[in-house]
Short mmCIF file of C-alpha atoms in Angstrom, two decimals:
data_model
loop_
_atom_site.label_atom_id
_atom_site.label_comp_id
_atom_site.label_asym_id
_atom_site.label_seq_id
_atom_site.Cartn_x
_atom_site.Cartn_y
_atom_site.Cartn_z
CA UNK A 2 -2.74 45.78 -24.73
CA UNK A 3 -2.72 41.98 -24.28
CA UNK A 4 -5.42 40.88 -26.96
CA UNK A 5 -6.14 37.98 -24.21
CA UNK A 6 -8.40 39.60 -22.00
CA UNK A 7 -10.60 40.54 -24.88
CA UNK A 8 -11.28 37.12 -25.67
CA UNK A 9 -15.14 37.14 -26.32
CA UNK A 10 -14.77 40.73 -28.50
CA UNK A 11 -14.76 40.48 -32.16
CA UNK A 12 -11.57 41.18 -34.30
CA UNK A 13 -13.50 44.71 -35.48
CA UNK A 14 -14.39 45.79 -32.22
CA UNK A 15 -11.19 45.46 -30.82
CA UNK A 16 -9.40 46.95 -34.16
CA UNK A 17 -11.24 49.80 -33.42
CA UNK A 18 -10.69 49.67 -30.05
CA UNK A 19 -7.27 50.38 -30.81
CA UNK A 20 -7.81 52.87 -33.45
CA UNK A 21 -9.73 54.92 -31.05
CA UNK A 22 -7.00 54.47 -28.49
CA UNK A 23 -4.01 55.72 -31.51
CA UNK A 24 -6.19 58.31 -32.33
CA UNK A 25 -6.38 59.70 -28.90
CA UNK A 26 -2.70 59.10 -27.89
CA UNK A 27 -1.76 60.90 -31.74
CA UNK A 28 -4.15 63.75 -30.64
CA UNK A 29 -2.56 64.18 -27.44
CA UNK A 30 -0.56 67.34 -26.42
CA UNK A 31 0.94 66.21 -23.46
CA UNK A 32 4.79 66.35 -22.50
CA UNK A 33 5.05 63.19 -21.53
CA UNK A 34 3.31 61.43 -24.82
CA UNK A 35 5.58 63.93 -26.73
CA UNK A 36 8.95 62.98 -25.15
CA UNK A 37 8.00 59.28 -26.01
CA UNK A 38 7.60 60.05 -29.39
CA UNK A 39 11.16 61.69 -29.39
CA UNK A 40 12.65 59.03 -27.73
CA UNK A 41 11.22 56.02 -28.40
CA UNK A 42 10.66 53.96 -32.08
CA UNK A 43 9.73 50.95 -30.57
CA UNK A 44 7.25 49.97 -29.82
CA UNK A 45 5.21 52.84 -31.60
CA UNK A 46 2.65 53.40 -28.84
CA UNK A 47 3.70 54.51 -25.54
CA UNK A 48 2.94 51.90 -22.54
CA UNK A 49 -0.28 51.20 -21.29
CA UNK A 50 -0.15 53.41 -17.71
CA UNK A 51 0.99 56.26 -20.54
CA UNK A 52 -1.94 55.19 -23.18
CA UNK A 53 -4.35 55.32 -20.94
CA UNK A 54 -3.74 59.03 -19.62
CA UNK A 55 -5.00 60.24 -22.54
CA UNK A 56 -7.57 58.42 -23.57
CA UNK A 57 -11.56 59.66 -23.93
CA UNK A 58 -13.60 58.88 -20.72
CA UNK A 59 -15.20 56.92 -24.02
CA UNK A 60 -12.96 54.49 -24.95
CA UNK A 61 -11.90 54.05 -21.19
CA UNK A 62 -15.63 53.15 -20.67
CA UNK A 63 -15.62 50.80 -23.54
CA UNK A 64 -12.19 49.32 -22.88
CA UNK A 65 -13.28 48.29 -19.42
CA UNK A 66 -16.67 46.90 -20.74
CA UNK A 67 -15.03 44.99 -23.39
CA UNK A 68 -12.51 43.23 -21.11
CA UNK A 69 -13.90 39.59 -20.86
CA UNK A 70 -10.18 37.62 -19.13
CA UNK A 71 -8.75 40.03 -17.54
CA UNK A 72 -8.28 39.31 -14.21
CA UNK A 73 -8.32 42.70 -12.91
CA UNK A 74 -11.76 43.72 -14.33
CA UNK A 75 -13.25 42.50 -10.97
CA UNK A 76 -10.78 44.48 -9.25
CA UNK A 77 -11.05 47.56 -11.01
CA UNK A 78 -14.80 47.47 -9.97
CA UNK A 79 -14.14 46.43 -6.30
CA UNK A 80 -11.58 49.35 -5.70
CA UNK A 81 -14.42 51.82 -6.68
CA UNK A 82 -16.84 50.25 -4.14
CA UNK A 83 -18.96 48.40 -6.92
CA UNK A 84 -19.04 44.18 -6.21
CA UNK A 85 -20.61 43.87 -10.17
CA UNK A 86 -18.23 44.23 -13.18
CA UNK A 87 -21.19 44.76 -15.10
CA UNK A 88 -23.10 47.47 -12.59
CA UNK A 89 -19.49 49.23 -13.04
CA UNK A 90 -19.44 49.07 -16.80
CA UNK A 91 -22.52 50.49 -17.13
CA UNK A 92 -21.69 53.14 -14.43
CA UNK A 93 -18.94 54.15 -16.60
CA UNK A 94 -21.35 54.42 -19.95
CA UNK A 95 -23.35 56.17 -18.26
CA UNK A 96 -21.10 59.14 -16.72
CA UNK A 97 -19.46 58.65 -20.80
CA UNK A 98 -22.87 59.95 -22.06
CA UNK A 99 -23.45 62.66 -19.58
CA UNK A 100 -20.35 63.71 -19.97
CA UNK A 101 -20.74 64.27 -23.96
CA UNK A 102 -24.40 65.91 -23.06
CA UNK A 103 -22.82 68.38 -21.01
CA UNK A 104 -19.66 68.77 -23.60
CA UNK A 105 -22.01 69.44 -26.22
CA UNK A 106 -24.32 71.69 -24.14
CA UNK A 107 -27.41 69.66 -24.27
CA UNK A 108 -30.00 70.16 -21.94
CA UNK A 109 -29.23 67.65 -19.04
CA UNK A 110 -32.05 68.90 -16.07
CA UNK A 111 -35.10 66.94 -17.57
CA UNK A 112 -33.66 64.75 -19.82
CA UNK A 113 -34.15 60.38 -20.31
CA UNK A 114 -31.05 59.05 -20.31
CA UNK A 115 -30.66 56.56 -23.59
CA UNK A 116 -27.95 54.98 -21.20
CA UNK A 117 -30.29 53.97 -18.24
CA UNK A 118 -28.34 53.85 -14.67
CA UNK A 119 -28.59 50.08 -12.89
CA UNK A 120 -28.83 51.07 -9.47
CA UNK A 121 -25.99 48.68 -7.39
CA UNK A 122 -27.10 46.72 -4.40
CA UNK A 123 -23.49 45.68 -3.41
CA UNK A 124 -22.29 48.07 -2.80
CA UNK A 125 -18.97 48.13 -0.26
CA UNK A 126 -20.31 51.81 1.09
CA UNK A 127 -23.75 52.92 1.47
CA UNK A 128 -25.34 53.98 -1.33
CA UNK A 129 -29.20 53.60 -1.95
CA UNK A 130 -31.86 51.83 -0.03
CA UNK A 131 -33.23 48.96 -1.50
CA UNK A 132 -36.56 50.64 -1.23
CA UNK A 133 -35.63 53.85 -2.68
CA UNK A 134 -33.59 51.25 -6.07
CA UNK A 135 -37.25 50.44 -6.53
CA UNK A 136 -38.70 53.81 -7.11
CA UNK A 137 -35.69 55.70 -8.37
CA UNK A 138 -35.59 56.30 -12.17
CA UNK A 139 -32.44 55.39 -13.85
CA UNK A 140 -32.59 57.18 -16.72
CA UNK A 141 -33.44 60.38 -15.17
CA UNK A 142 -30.12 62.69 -13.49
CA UNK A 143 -30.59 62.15 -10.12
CA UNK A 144 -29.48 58.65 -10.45
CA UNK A 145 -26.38 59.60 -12.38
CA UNK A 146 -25.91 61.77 -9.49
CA UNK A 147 -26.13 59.65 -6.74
CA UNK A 148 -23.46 57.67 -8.55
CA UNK A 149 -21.25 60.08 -9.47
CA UNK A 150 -21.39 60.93 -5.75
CA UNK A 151 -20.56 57.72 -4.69
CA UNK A 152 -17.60 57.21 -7.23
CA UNK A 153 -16.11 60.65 -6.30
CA UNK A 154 -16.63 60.21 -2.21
CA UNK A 155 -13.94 56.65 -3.06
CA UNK A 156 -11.52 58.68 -5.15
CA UNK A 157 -11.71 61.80 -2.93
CA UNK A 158 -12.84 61.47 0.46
CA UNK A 159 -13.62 65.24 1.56
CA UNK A 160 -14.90 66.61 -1.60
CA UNK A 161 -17.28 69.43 -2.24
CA UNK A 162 -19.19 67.62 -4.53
CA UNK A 163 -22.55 67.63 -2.62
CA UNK A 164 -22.02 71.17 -1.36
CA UNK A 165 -21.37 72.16 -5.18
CA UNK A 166 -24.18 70.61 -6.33
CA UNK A 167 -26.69 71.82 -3.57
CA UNK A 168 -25.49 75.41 -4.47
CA UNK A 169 -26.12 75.16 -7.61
CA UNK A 170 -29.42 74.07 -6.73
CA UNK A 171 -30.39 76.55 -4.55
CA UNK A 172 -29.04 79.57 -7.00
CA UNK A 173 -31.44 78.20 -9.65
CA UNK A 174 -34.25 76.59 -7.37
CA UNK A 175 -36.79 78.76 -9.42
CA UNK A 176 -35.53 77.56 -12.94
CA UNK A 177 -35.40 73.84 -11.61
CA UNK A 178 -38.23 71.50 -10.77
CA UNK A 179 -35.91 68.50 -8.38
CA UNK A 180 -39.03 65.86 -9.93
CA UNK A 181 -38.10 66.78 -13.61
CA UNK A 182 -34.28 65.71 -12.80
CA UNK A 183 -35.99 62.79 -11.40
CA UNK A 184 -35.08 63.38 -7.32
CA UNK A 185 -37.10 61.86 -4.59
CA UNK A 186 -38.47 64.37 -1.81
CA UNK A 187 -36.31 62.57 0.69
CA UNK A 188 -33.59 62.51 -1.87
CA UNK A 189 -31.05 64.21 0.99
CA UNK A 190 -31.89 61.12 3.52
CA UNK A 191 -30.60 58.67 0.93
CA UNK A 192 -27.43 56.68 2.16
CA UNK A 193 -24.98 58.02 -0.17
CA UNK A 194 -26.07 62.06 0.19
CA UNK A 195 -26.18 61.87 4.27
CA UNK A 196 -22.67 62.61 4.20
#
């Protein structure tokens, strides 16, 4: 990792950084981090496009927040639809923390985020209406949602992930209050669910 494009991040945030990055790659169990340790003495960590396989959705998140000059940051965000590095950074906190929520079991269906959502207006695909960015509330799951959505509808065009959810939904529509989760009543008009 070229130390460069960290240029703003303090010497102990991007020592540990990397410590969180050897620790994953060390943990890993994968064939292809094992054969490099077989094969390889130098240099001691695999390549980056290895590394990064087996990262945490964690330290991905951070890694991509801390970057300050790497060029690519800006791309990175563009190819997922998202014209803010920032928007994108805090995208991928966010999904980080719901992700450990639901890891750990927590309850997730009424819940305030601590990582609140900003809501993107440039968006290269629809998304929300500016109207509905207004009312929405991002720390509440239906704006985590709506993002995931959007995020998964770039990386895999076709998915079930709306169909998923809105079965899930109806199975437990007695257990589940849509408000509490923070949905709007025209929630399934919104830009990014119409599809």
């Amino acid at each position: 990792m070229d130390k460069s494009w960290f240029s703003r991040t303090s010497e102990d945030s991007f020592s540990s950084l990397i410590d969180d990055v050897t620790d994953d790659v060390e943990r890993s169990n994968e064939d292809f981090i094992k054969h490099y340790k077989t094969k390889y003495d130098t240099p001691e960590m695999p390549p980056t496009w290895m590394s990064l396989e087996v990262v945490s959705f964690g330290t991905l998140s951070r890694m991509y927040k801390m970057l300050d000059k790497c060029p690519e940051k800006k791309q990175i965000a563009l190819a997922f639809g998202v014209g803010n590095e920032d928007v994108f950074a805090n995208w991928l906190h966010a999904f980080s923390n719901l992700r450990n929520c639901c890891a750990h079991h927590s309850r997730i269906w009424n819940r305030r985020f601590v990582v609140h959502l900003k809501l993107a207006y440039n968006t290269s695909r629809p998304f929300l209406t500016t109207g509905s960015t207004r009312t929405i509330k991002p720390n509440k799951l239906f704006a985590l949602l709506s993002a995931i959505k959007y995020v998964v509808d770039i990386l895999s065009p076709g998915n079930s992930f709306k169909y998923n959810l809105m079965d899930l939904l109806n199975d437990h529509h007695r257990l589940l209050k849509l408000k509490e989760m923070g949905f709007p009543s025209d929630w399934q008009n919104l830009p990014v669910w119409k599809k």
